[in-house]
CSV table of C-alpha atoms (C1' of nucleotides) in Angstrom, one decimal:
chain,number,residue,atom,x,y,z
A,1,MET,CA,0.0,-0.1,-0.1
A,2,PRO,CA,1.3,3.4,-0.8
A,3,ALA,CA,2.2,5.5,2.2
A,4,ALA,CA,-0.7,7.4,3.6
A,5,PHE,CA,0.3,11.3,4.4
A,6,PRO,CA,1.9,12.7,6.3
A,7,ALA,CA,5.0,10.6,5.1
A,8,GLU,CA,6.4,8.6,7.9
A,9,PRO,CA,9.7,10.1,9.1
A,10,GLN,CA,12.3,8.0,7.5
A,11,MET,CA,15.8,8.5,8.9
A,12,SER,CA,17.1,11.8,7.2
A,13,ALA,CA,20.2,11.1,5.2
A,14,THR,CA,21.1,14.6,4.1
A,15,ALA,CA,21.4,17.9,5.8
A,16,GLU,CA,19.0,19.6,3.1
A,17,GLU,CA,16.5,16.8,4.0
A,18,GLU,CA,16.8,17.8,7.7
A,19,ALA,CA,16.5,21.4,7.0
A,20,TYR,CA,13.3,20.8,4.9
A,21,ARG,CA,11.7,18.6,7.6
A,22,HIS,CA,12.6,21.0,10.3
A,23,LEU,CA,11.1,23.8,8.5
A,24,GLN,CA,8.0,22.1,7.1
A,25,ARG,CA,7.2,21.0,10.6
A,26,ALA,CA,7.5,24.5,12.0
A,27,LEU,CA,5.5,26.0,9.3
A,28,ARG,CA,2.7,23.3,9.7
A,29,LEU,CA,2.6,23.9,13.4
A,30,GLY,CA,2.4,27.7,12.6
A,31,ARG,CA,5.4,28.5,14.5
A,32,TYR,CA,6.2,31.2,12.1
A,33,LYS,CA,3.7,33.8,11.1
A,34,PRO,CA,2.9,34.9,7.5
A,35,GLY,CA,5.0,37.5,6.2
A,36,GLU,CA,7.9,36.7,8.7
A,37,ARG,CA,11.3,36.5,7.1
A,38,LEU,CA,13.3,33.4,7.3
A,39,ILE,CA,16.9,34.3,7.6
A,40,PRO,CA,19.1,31.3,6.3
A,41,GLU,CA,21.8,32.0,8.9
A,42,GLU,CA,19.5,31.7,11.7
A,43,ILE,CA,17.9,28.6,10.7
A,44,ALA,CA,21.2,27.0,9.8
A,45,ALA,CA,22.6,28.0,13.3
A,46,GLU,CA,19.4,26.5,14.9
A,47,ILE,CA,19.9,23.0,13.4
A,48,GLY,CA,23.5,23.0,13.4
A,49,MET,CA,24.6,23.3,9.8
A,50,SER,CA,25.8,25.8,7.1
A,51,ARG,CA,23.6,28.2,5.1
A,52,MET,CA,23.7,26.1,1.9
A,53,PRO,CA,21.4,23.2,2.7
A,54,VAL,CA,19.1,25.7,4.2
A,55,ARG,CA,18.9,27.6,1.0
A,56,GLU,CA,18.1,24.4,-0.9
A,57,ALA,CA,15.5,23.6,1.5
A,58,PHE,CA,13.9,27.0,0.9
A,59,ARG,CA,13.5,26.1,-2.8
A,60,ARG,CA,11.5,23.1,-2.0
A,61,LEU,CA,9.5,24.9,0.4
A,62,ALA,CA,8.7,27.4,-2.1
A,63,SER,CA,7.5,24.7,-4.5
A,64,ASP,CA,5.2,23.6,-1.9
A,65,GLY,CA,3.9,27.0,-1.6
A,66,LEU,CA,4.8,27.2,2.1
A,67,VAL,CA,7.1,30.0,1.6
A,68,VAL,CA,7.8,32.8,-1.0
A,69,LEU,CA,11.1,33.5,-2.5
A,70,ARG,CA,11.6,36.9,-4.0
A,71,PRO,CA,15.0,37.7,-5.8
A,72,ASN,CA,17.2,39.8,-3.5
A,73,ARG,CA,14.7,39.8,-0.9
A,74,GLY,CA,15.0,36.5,0.6
A,75,CYS,CA,12.6,34.0,2.1
A,76,VAL,CA,9.3,34.9,3.5
A,77,VAL,CA,6.6,32.8,5.3
A,78,ALA,CA,3.7,32.4,2.8
A,79,GLY,CA,0.4,33.4,3.9
A,80,LEU,CA,-3.0,32.5,1.9
A,81,THR,CA,-5.6,35.0,1.1
A,82,VAL,CA,-9.2,34.2,1.1
A,83,ASP,CA,-9.2,33.5,-2.6
A,84,GLU,CA,-6.3,31.3,-2.4
A,85,LEU,CA,-7.8,29.4,0.4
A,86,TYR,CA,-10.9,28.7,-1.6
A,87,GLU,CA,-8.8,27.7,-4.6
A,88,ILE,CA,-7.0,25.1,-2.6
A,89,PHE,CA,-10.2,23.7,-1.4
A,90,GLU,CA,-11.5,23.7,-4.9
A,91,ILE,CA,-8.5,21.7,-6.1
A,92,ARG,CA,-8.6,19.4,-3.1
A,93,SER,CA,-12.2,18.7,-3.9
A,94,VAL,CA,-11.6,17.2,-7.3
A,95,LEU,CA,-8.4,15.6,-6.3
A,96,GLU,CA,-9.9,13.9,-3.4
A,97,GLY,CA,-12.9,13.3,-5.2
A,98,LEU,CA,-10.9,11.4,-7.8
A,99,ALA,CA,-9.1,9.5,-5.0
A,100,VAL,CA,-12.4,8.4,-3.5
A,101,ARG,CA,-13.6,7.2,-6.8
A,102,LEU,CA,-10.5,5.1,-7.6
A,103,ALA,CA,-10.2,3.8,-4.0
A,104,MET,CA,-13.8,2.6,-3.6
A,105,PRO,CA,-13.3,-0.8,-5.4
A,106,ARG,CA,-10.4,-1.6,-3.2
A,107,ILE,CA,-12.2,-1.0,0.1
A,108,ASP,CA,-13.4,-4.3,1.8
A,109,GLU,CA,-15.0,-4.7,5.0
A,110,GLU,CA,-11.9,-4.7,7.0
A,111,GLU,CA,-11.0,-1.4,5.5
A,112,PHE,CA,-14.3,0.1,6.4
A,113,GLU,CA,-13.8,-0.8,9.9
A,114,GLU,CA,-10.4,0.7,9.9
A,115,LEU,CA,-12.1,3.9,8.6
A,116,GLU,CA,-14.6,3.8,11.3
A,117,ARG,CA,-11.7,3.4,14.0
A,118,LEU,CA,-10.0,6.4,12.4
A,119,LEU,CA,-13.4,8.4,12.5
A,120,ASP,CA,-13.7,7.5,16.5
A,121,ARG,CA,-10.0,8.5,16.9
A,122,MET,CA,-10.8,11.9,15.3
A,123,GLU,CA,-13.9,12.3,17.5
A,124,ARG,CA,-11.9,11.7,20.7
A,125,ALA,CA,-9.0,13.9,19.6
A,126,GLY,CA,-11.6,16.5,18.9
A,127,GLN,CA,-13.3,16.3,22.3
A,128,SER,CA,-9.9,16.4,24.2
A,129,GLY,CA,-9.9,19.9,22.5
A,130,SER,CA,-6.3,19.5,21.4
A,131,SER,CA,-5.3,20.6,18.0
A,132,ASP,CA,-4.1,17.1,17.2
A,133,TRP,CA,-7.6,16.7,15.8
A,134,VAL,CA,-5.9,18.0,12.8
A,135,VAL,CA,-3.7,15.2,12.6
A,136,ARG,CA,-6.3,12.7,13.0
A,137,HIS,CA,-8.3,14.5,10.4
A,138,GLN,CA,-5.4,14.2,8.0
A,139,GLU,CA,-5.1,10.5,8.7
A,140,PHE,CA,-8.6,9.9,7.8
A,141,HIS,CA,-8.4,11.7,4.5
A,142,GLY,CA,-4.9,10.2,3.9
A,143,ARG,CA,-6.3,6.6,4.4
A,144,ILE,CA,-8.7,7.0,1.8
A,145,CYS,CA,-6.3,8.6,-0.7
A,146,ALA,CA,-3.7,6.0,0.1
A,147,LEU,CA,-6.4,3.4,-1.0
A,148,SER,CA,-6.5,5.1,-4.5
A,149,TRP,CA,-3.1,3.6,-5.0
A,150,ARG,CA,-1.9,6.6,-6.9
A,151,PRO,CA,1.6,7.9,-5.6
A,152,LYS,CA,1.4,11.2,-7.4
A,153,LEU,CA,-2.2,12.0,-6.5
A,154,ILE,CA,-1.5,11.1,-2.8
A,155,HIS,CA,1.5,13.4,-3.0
A,156,GLN,CA,-0.2,16.4,-4.4
A,157,ILE,CA,-3.2,16.0,-1.9
A,158,SER,CA,-0.7,15.7,1.0
A,159,ALA,CA,1.0,18.8,-0.2
A,160,LEU,CA,-2.4,20.8,-0.1
A,161,HIS,CA,-3.2,19.4,3.4
A,162,VAL,CA,0.3,20.8,4.6
A,163,VAL,CA,-0.3,24.3,3.2
A,164,ILE,CA,-3.7,24.5,4.9
A,165,GLU,CA,-2.6,22.8,8.0
A,166,PRO,CA,-1.8,26.0,10.1
A,167,TYR,CA,-5.3,27.4,9.4
A,168,MET,CA,-7.0,24.2,10.2
A,169,ARG,CA,-5.2,24.4,13.6
A,170,ILE,CA,-6.3,28.0,14.2
A,171,TRP,CA,-9.7,27.3,13.2
A,172,PHE,CA,-10.2,24.2,15.6
A,173,ASP,CA,-8.6,25.8,18.5
A,174,ASP,CA,-10.9,28.8,18.0
A,175,CYS,CA,-14.1,26.7,17.6
A,176,ASP,CA,-15.1,25.2,20.9
A,177,LYS,CA,-18.6,24.5,19.7
A,178,PRO,CA,-19.0,21.0,18.3
A,179,HIS,CA,-19.1,21.1,14.6
A,180,SER,CA,-20.6,18.9,12.0
A,181,ALA,CA,-17.3,17.1,11.1
A,182,ARG,CA,-18.4,13.7,12.5
A,183,GLU,CA,-21.5,13.6,10.5
A,184,GLU,CA,-19.7,14.7,7.3
A,185,HIS,CA,-17.1,12.0,7.4
A,186,ALA,CA,-19.5,9.5,8.4
A,187,ALA,CA,-21.3,10.5,5.2
A,188,VAL,CA,-18.2,9.8,3.3
A,189,ILE,CA,-18.0,6.4,4.8
A,190,ALA,CA,-21.6,5.7,3.9
A,191,ALA,CA,-21.1,6.9,0.4
A,192,LEU,CA,-18.1,4.6,0.1
A,193,ARG,CA,-20.3,1.7,1.3
A,194,SER,CA,-23.1,2.5,-1.2
A,195,GLY,CA,-20.9,1.3,-4.0
A,196,ASP,CA,-21.7,4.2,-6.2
A,197,GLU,CA,-18.3,5.6,-7.2
A,198,LEU,CA,-19.6,8.9,-8.8
A,199,HIS,CA,-21.8,9.3,-5.8
A,200,ALA,CA,-19.0,9.0,-3.3
A,201,GLU,CA,-16.8,11.3,-5.5
A,202,LYS,CA,-19.7,13.8,-5.1
A,203,VAL,CA,-20.1,13.4,-1.4
A,204,MET,CA,-16.3,14.0,-0.8
A,205,GLN,CA,-16.4,17.1,-3.1
A,206,ASP,CA,-19.2,18.6,-1.1
A,207,HIS,CA,-17.6,17.8,2.2
A,208,ILE,CA,-14.5,19.5,1.2
A,209,LEU,CA,-16.1,22.7,-0.2
A,210,SER,CA,-18.2,22.9,2.7
A,211,THR,CA,-15.3,23.5,5.0
A,212,ALA,CA,-13.8,26.1,3.1
A,213,PRO,CA,-16.0,28.9,4.3
A,214,MET,CA,-15.5,27.9,8.1
A,215,LEU,CA,-11.7,28.5,7.8
A,216,ALA,CA,-12.1,31.5,5.5
A,217,GLU,CA,-12.7,33.9,8.5
A,218,PHE,CA,-9.2,33.2,10.1
A,219,VAL,CA,-7.4,34.3,6.8
A,220,SER,CA,-6.2,37.8,6.0
A,221,PRO,CA,-8.9,39.2,3.7
A,222,SER,CA,-6.3,40.2,0.9
A,223,ARG,CA,-2.7,41.0,0.4
B,1,MET,CA,-6.2,37.6,-16.8
B,2,PRO,CA,-3.8,35.1,-15.2
B,3,ALA,CA,-1.0,34.1,-17.5
B,4,ALA,CA,-1.6,31.2,-19.7
B,5,PHE,CA,1.0,28.6,-19.6
B,6,PRO,CA,3.8,28.1,-20.5
B,7,ALA,CA,4.7,31.2,-18.3
B,8,GLU,CA,6.1,33.9,-20.6
B,9,PRO,CA,9.7,34.2,-20.3
B,10,GLN,CA,10.2,37.2,-18.1
B,11,MET,CA,13.8,38.5,-18.1
B,12,SER,CA,15.7,36.1,-15.7
B,13,ALA,CA,16.9,37.7,-12.6
B,14,THR,CA,19.0,35.2,-10.6
B,15,ALA,CA,21.4,32.8,-11.9
B,16,GLU,CA,19.3,30.0,-10.5
B,17,GLU,CA,16.3,31.2,-12.4
B,18,GLU,CA,18.4,31.0,-15.6
B,19,ALA,CA,19.7,27.5,-14.6
B,20,TYR,CA,16.1,26.5,-14.1
B,21,ARG,CA,14.8,27.8,-17.2
B,22,HIS,CA,17.6,26.3,-19.1
B,23,LEU,CA,17.2,22.9,-17.8
B,24,GLN,CA,13.3,22.9,-18.0
B,25,ARG,CA,13.6,23.8,-21.5
B,26,ALA,CA,16.0,21.0,-22.5
B,27,LEU,CA,14.0,18.5,-20.6
B,28,ARG,CA,10.8,19.8,-22.2
B,29,LEU,CA,12.3,19.3,-25.6
B,30,GLY,CA,13.7,15.9,-24.8
B,31,ARG,CA,17.2,16.9,-25.0
B,32,TYR,CA,18.1,14.6,-22.2
B,33,LYS,CA,17.1,11.0,-22.2
B,34,PRO,CA,15.4,9.4,-19.1
B,35,GLY,CA,17.8,7.9,-16.6
B,36,GLU,CA,20.7,10.2,-17.8
B,37,ARG,CA,22.8,11.7,-15.1
B,38,LEU,CA,23.0,15.4,-14.8
B,39,ILE,CA,26.5,16.6,-13.7
B,40,PRO,CA,26.2,20.0,-11.9
B,41,GLU,CA,29.7,21.1,-13.0
B,42,GLU,CA,28.9,20.3,-16.7
B,43,ILE,CA,25.6,22.2,-16.6
B,44,ALA,CA,27.2,25.0,-14.7
B,45,ALA,CA,30.0,25.3,-17.2
B,46,GLU,CA,27.5,25.4,-20.1
B,47,ILE,CA,25.7,28.4,-18.9
B,48,GLY,CA,28.6,29.9,-17.3
B,49,MET,CA,28.0,29.9,-13.6
B,50,SER,CA,29.1,28.0,-10.5
B,51,ARG,CA,27.5,24.7,-9.2
B,52,MET,CA,25.3,26.1,-6.4
B,53,PRO,CA,22.7,27.7,-8.4
B,54,VAL,CA,22.4,24.7,-10.5
B,55,ARG,CA,22.2,22.6,-7.5
B,56,GLU,CA,19.3,24.7,-6.3
B,57,ALA,CA,17.6,24.5,-9.7
B,58,PHE,CA,17.7,20.7,-9.5
B,59,ARG,CA,15.6,21.0,-6.2
B,60,ARG,CA,13.0,22.8,-8.2
B,61,LEU,CA,13.0,20.5,-11.1
B,62,ALA,CA,12.6,17.5,-8.8
B,63,SER,CA,9.6,19.0,-7.1
B,64,ASP,CA,8.2,19.4,-10.7
B,65,GLY,CA,8.9,15.6,-11.2
B,66,LEU,CA,11.1,16.4,-14.1
B,67,VAL,CA,14.3,15.0,-12.3
B,68,VAL,CA,15.0,12.5,-9.5
B,69,LEU,CA,17.5,13.6,-6.8
B,70,ARG,CA,18.8,10.5,-4.8
B,71,PRO,CA,21.2,11.2,-1.9
B,72,ASN,CA,24.8,10.9,-2.9
B,73,ARG,CA,23.8,9.9,-6.2
B,74,GLY,CA,23.0,13.1,-7.8
B,75,CYS,CA,20.6,14.2,-10.3
B,76,VAL,CA,18.9,11.7,-12.9
B,77,VAL,CA,16.5,12.7,-15.6
B,78,ALA,CA,13.0,11.4,-14.7
B,79,GLY,CA,11.2,8.9,-17.0
B,80,LEU,CA,7.6,8.0,-16.9
B,81,THR,CA,6.2,4.5,-16.4
B,82,VAL,CA,3.0,3.7,-18.0
B,83,ASP,CA,1.2,3.9,-14.7
B,84,GLU,CA,2.6,7.1,-14.0
B,85,LEU,CA,1.6,8.5,-17.4
B,86,TYR,CA,-2.0,7.3,-16.9
B,87,GLU,CA,-1.9,8.7,-13.4
B,88,ILE,CA,-0.9,12.0,-14.6
B,89,PHE,CA,-3.8,12.0,-17.2
B,90,GLU,CA,-6.2,11.0,-14.6
B,91,ILE,CA,-5.1,14.0,-12.6
B,92,ARG,CA,-5.2,16.3,-15.6
B,93,SER,CA,-8.7,15.2,-16.3
B,94,VAL,CA,-10.2,16.4,-13.1
B,95,LEU,CA,-7.9,19.4,-12.8
B,96,GLU,CA,-8.7,20.8,-16.4
B,97,GLY,CA,-12.2,19.6,-15.8
B,98,LEU,CA,-12.4,21.9,-12.9
B,99,ALA,CA,-10.8,24.7,-14.8
B,100,VAL,CA,-13.5,24.3,-17.8
B,101,ARG,CA,-16.2,24.3,-15.2
B,102,LEU,CA,-15.0,27.5,-13.8
B,103,ALA,CA,-14.0,29.2,-16.9
B,104,MET,CA,-17.4,28.7,-18.7
B,105,PRO,CA,-19.1,31.6,-17.2
B,106,ARG,CA,-16.4,33.9,-18.2
B,107,ILE,CA,-16.4,33.0,-21.9
B,108,ASP,CA,-17.8,35.5,-24.2
B,109,GLU,CA,-18.3,35.4,-28.1
B,110,GLU,CA,-15.1,37.1,-28.5
B,111,GLU,CA,-13.4,34.4,-26.3
B,112,PHE,CA,-14.9,31.7,-28.4
B,113,GLU,CA,-13.5,33.1,-31.4
B,114,GLU,CA,-10.1,33.4,-30.0
B,115,LEU,CA,-10.4,29.6,-29.0
B,116,GLU,CA,-11.4,28.7,-32.7
B,117,ARG,CA,-8.4,30.5,-33.9
B,118,LEU,CA,-6.2,28.6,-31.7
B,119,LEU,CA,-7.8,25.5,-33.0
B,120,ASP,CA,-7.1,26.5,-36.6
B,121,ARG,CA,-3.5,27.4,-35.5
B,122,MET,CA,-3.1,23.9,-33.9
B,123,GLU,CA,-4.4,22.3,-37.1
B,124,ARG,CA,-2.0,24.0,-39.3
B,125,ALA,CA,0.9,23.3,-37.1
B,126,GLY,CA,-0.2,19.7,-37.1
B,127,GLN,CA,-0.2,19.7,-41.0
B,128,SER,CA,3.1,21.3,-41.2
B,129,GLY,CA,4.4,18.1,-39.5
B,130,SER,CA,6.4,20.1,-37.2
B,131,SER,CA,6.3,19.2,-33.4
B,132,ASP,CA,5.5,22.7,-32.5
B,133,TRP,CA,1.8,21.2,-32.6
B,134,VAL,CA,2.6,20.3,-29.0
B,135,VAL,CA,3.2,24.0,-28.2
B,136,ARG,CA,-0.2,25.0,-30.0
B,137,HIS,CA,-1.9,22.3,-28.2
B,138,GLN,CA,-0.6,23.7,-24.8
B,139,GLU,CA,-1.7,27.0,-25.9
B,140,PHE,CA,-5.2,25.8,-26.5
B,141,HIS,CA,-5.5,24.1,-23.2
B,142,GLY,CA,-3.8,26.9,-21.5
B,143,ARG,CA,-6.3,29.4,-22.8
B,144,ILE,CA,-9.0,27.7,-21.3
B,145,CYS,CA,-7.3,27.1,-18.0
B,146,ALA,CA,-6.4,30.8,-17.8
B,147,LEU,CA,-10.1,31.6,-18.2
B,148,SER,CA,-10.8,29.9,-15.0
B,149,TRP,CA,-8.9,32.7,-13.2
B,150,ARG,CA,-7.4,30.4,-10.6
B,151,PRO,CA,-3.5,30.8,-10.3
B,152,LYS,CA,-2.8,27.8,-8.4
B,153,LEU,CA,-4.9,25.6,-10.5
B,154,ILE,CA,-3.3,26.8,-13.7
B,155,HIS,CA,0.2,26.5,-12.2
B,156,GLN,CA,-0.4,22.8,-11.3
B,157,ILE,CA,-1.9,22.0,-14.8
B,158,SER,CA,1.0,23.7,-16.5
B,159,ALA,CA,3.5,21.7,-14.4
B,160,LEU,CA,1.7,18.5,-15.6
B,161,HIS,CA,1.9,19.6,-19.3
B,162,VAL,CA,5.5,20.1,-18.8
B,163,VAL,CA,6.2,16.6,-17.6
B,164,ILE,CA,4.3,15.0,-20.3
B,165,GLU,CA,5.6,17.2,-23.1
B,166,PRO,CA,8.6,15.0,-24.2
B,167,TYR,CA,6.1,12.2,-24.6
B,168,MET,CA,3.7,14.3,-26.6
B,169,ARG,CA,6.7,15.3,-29.0
B,170,ILE,CA,7.7,11.7,-29.4
B,171,TRP,CA,4.0,10.7,-29.9
B,172,PHE,CA,3.2,13.3,-32.5
B,173,ASP,CA,6.5,13.0,-34.5
B,174,ASP,CA,5.7,9.3,-34.7
B,175,CYS,CA,2.1,9.4,-35.9
B,176,ASP,CA,1.8,10.6,-39.6
B,177,LYS,CA,-1.8,9.3,-39.8
B,178,PRO,CA,-4.2,12.3,-38.9
B,179,HIS,CA,-5.8,11.6,-35.6
B,180,SER,CA,-8.9,12.8,-33.9
B,181,ALA,CA,-7.5,15.8,-32.1
B,182,ARG,CA,-9.3,18.2,-34.2
B,183,GLU,CA,-12.7,16.8,-33.6
B,184,GLU,CA,-12.0,16.3,-29.8
B,185,HIS,CA,-11.1,19.9,-29.3
B,186,ALA,CA,-13.8,21.0,-31.3
B,187,ALA,CA,-16.1,19.1,-29.2
B,188,VAL,CA,-14.8,20.8,-26.0
B,189,ILE,CA,-15.5,24.2,-27.6
B,190,ALA,CA,-19.2,23.0,-28.6
B,191,ALA,CA,-19.4,21.8,-24.9
B,192,LEU,CA,-18.4,25.1,-23.6
B,193,ARG,CA,-20.9,26.8,-26.0
B,194,SER,CA,-23.8,24.5,-24.5
B,195,GLY,CA,-23.6,26.4,-21.3
B,196,ASP,CA,-23.9,23.2,-19.3
B,197,GLU,CA,-21.0,23.3,-16.9
B,198,LEU,CA,-21.1,19.8,-16.0
B,199,HIS,CA,-21.2,18.6,-19.4
B,200,ALA,CA,-18.3,20.6,-20.3
B,201,GLU,CA,-16.3,19.3,-17.4
B,202,LYS,CA,-17.2,15.8,-18.6
B,203,VAL,CA,-16.3,16.3,-22.2
B,204,MET,CA,-12.9,17.8,-21.1
B,205,GLN,CA,-12.3,14.9,-18.8
B,206,ASP,CA,-13.1,12.2,-21.5
B,207,HIS,CA,-11.0,14.2,-24.0
B,208,ILE,CA,-7.9,14.0,-21.8
B,209,LEU,CA,-8.3,10.4,-20.6
B,210,SER,CA,-8.7,9.2,-24.3
B,211,THR,CA,-5.4,10.7,-25.2
B,212,ALA,CA,-3.4,8.7,-22.5
B,213,PRO,CA,-3.2,5.3,-24.2
B,214,MET,CA,-2.2,6.9,-27.5
B,215,LEU,CA,1.0,8.1,-25.6
B,216,ALA,CA,1.3,4.9,-23.4
B,217,GLU,CA,3.1,2.9,-26.1
B,218,PHE,CA,6.0,5.5,-26.3
B,219,VAL,CA,6.8,4.9,-22.5
B,220,SER,CA,9.0,2.3,-20.9
B,221,PRO,CA,6.7,-0.4,-19.8
B,222,SER,CA,8.0,-0.5,-16.3
B,223,ARG,CA,11.2,0.7,-14.3
C,1,DT,C1',37.0,-18.3,-16.6
C,2,DT,C1',34.2,-17.0,-13.2
C,3,DG,C1',33.0,-15.1,-8.8
C,4,DA,C1',34.0,-12.5,-4.7
C,5,DT,C1',36.6,-9.2,-2.6
C,6,DA,C1',39.8,-5.2,-2.0
C,7,DA,C1',41.6,-0.9,-3.7
C,8,DT,C1',40.8,3.2,-6.2
C,9,DA,C1',38.8,7.0,-8.6
C,10,DC,C1',34.9,9.8,-8.8
C,11,DG,C1',31.2,12.7,-7.6
C,12,DT,C1',28.3,14.5,-4.1
C,13,DG,C1',27.1,16.9,-0.2
C,14,DG,C1',28.4,20.1,2.8
C,15,DA,C1',31.7,24.0,5.1
C,16,DT,C1',33.7,28.3,4.7
C,17,DA,C1',35.6,32.6,3.0
C,18,DC,C1',35.1,36.2,0.0
C,19,DA,C1',33.2,39.2,-3.6
C,20,DA,C1',29.6,41.4,-6.0
C,21,DA,C1',25.0,43.1,-6.6
C,22,DA,C1',20.9,44.7,-4.7
C,23,DA,C1',18.0,46.6,-1.4
C,24,DT,C1',17.3,49.2,2.7
C,25,DA,C1',18.6,52.8,5.8
C,26,DC,C1',20.6,57.0,6.7
C,27,DT,C1',22.3,61.7,5.7
C,28,DT,C1',22.7,65.8,3.5
C,29,DT,C1',21.4,69.2,0.5
C,30,DT,C1',18.3,72.1,-1.8
D,1,DA,C1',9.7,68.3,3.2
D,2,DA,C1',11.4,66.3,-1.0
D,3,DA,C1',15.1,64.7,-3.5
D,4,DA,C1',19.6,63.0,-4.1
D,5,DG,C1',23.4,60.8,-2.7
D,6,DT,C1',25.9,57.8,0.5
D,7,DA,C1',26.5,54.0,3.7
D,8,DT,C1',25.2,49.7,5.5
D,9,DT,C1',23.0,45.4,5.5
D,10,DT,C1',21.4,41.3,3.2
D,11,DT,C1',21.3,38.5,-0.5
D,12,DT,C1',23.3,36.0,-4.1
D,13,DG,C1',27.1,33.9,-6.3
D,14,DT,C1',31.9,32.3,-6.5
D,15,DA,C1',35.9,29.7,-5.5
D,16,DT,C1',38.0,26.2,-2.7
D,17,DC,C1',38.3,22.5,0.3
D,18,DC,C1',37.3,18.2,2.7
D,19,DA,C1',34.7,14.0,4.0
D,20,DC,C1',31.8,10.4,2.7
D,21,DG,C1',29.2,7.3,-0.3
D,22,DT,C1',29.0,5.4,-4.5
D,23,DA,C1',30.7,2.9,-8.5
D,24,DT,C1',34.4,1.1,-11.1
D,25,DT,C1',38.4,-1.3,-11.8
D,26,DA,C1',41.8,-4.4,-10.5
D,27,DT,C1',43.1,-8.3,-7.8
D,28,DC,C1',42.8,-12.8,-6.1
D,29,DA,C1',40.9,-17.3,-5.2
D,30,DA,C1',38.0,-21.3,-6.5
DNA sequence: TTGATAATACGTGGATACAAAAATACTTTT
DNA sequence: AAAAGTATTTTTGTATCCACGTATTATCAA
């Protein structure tokens, strides 16, 4: 089975890899604020290496959209505008819709039980109020994507989850009221059980598109 | 209007940018064969710079999937397996399907005429036998995508076109018999004229998925 | 001759120091 | 107060060096 996202932390080989992981983790957790400048020398000192591998890591982070690299003006933490956030959710909707459609024929009863276990774990994580609900939520979506058995598709979806992760955290930390996540995800499982691929695709699309507006209020209105 | 792909060549600012453009262009044209090793020093000497910006460019090319970077083993030109090719066309189908759906409301009569002009230009490029049919083809798809007015979506689709470009060239150069491209693309325009967004989305999806098998035979069967 | 192992050459990844170019901040002048 | 010019800081790129991993070749034993 292709790896679910987030990719399991294999022992880092190169310094660039370590810098990339370090920075990605920090950015996902929202340790740096959008617009904040990342100084290669500082980061390098932080993790005990020279500037070179850090600069290389910046390039990859920029490709991921986590960071903006402007010529002669260095590396700045990327922030999403409302439009960009909606766009990402539109893209997620079709990508994860495709993943669901492709995954369905591969899901047996055992896998359904696993998904329901993940649903419960997500529920518990949510009640404990901790923001590791976000991680559980990614696990749930990641599991379904993994069942599509499409490495590149999984990778692209995973990358989008990384970009929106800080906003998901802020959103969940800020909303004490129980929201409709449980039912939405249960509906996805139900749609998968129905055996109707196009219906399941549609349910996933709607689920994803329905969450965008809830996050939108935590995003800077424009740039 | 957001830029159509391929992105217009703005004057390169940094050396890394120049290296990236140089290598991307070479890879798109198929100047390097899959599996071939790219030695930083050689490339650097070729375009008159040191290894560092070249190494940085490698990272971006790797993110784009044009190149594979394995620790201590350097940079190798990426080749697609049949499975990967099909996967890319699956992803393209939903992404460009979304683009069509979003673009439709923005297309007026003037824009239809522009699309038909592009269709004719594609036809002529194809009859001249030259492989710049590929460029015209990208222009056509790029124009529609641009009308979706979604920068990230456009960027992702563009990246996929770049990856498959060498195979498109081989395919077209190898098929002297006139294929159904003209009708397929005319059908896309017709679907856009229909005003039915979901129908147009479906037509674009089918168009893209139908081309995958034709390219598949020019791809190494496995790795 | 063939297969395994050791020696060697090579390239990559990374560190460091330095130079050039650009952007930013700061004066000074009008 | 605005503009022009100067200084400083930061980024970017170069050059050089070294350690380590990989690949190739050479050597030796079966």
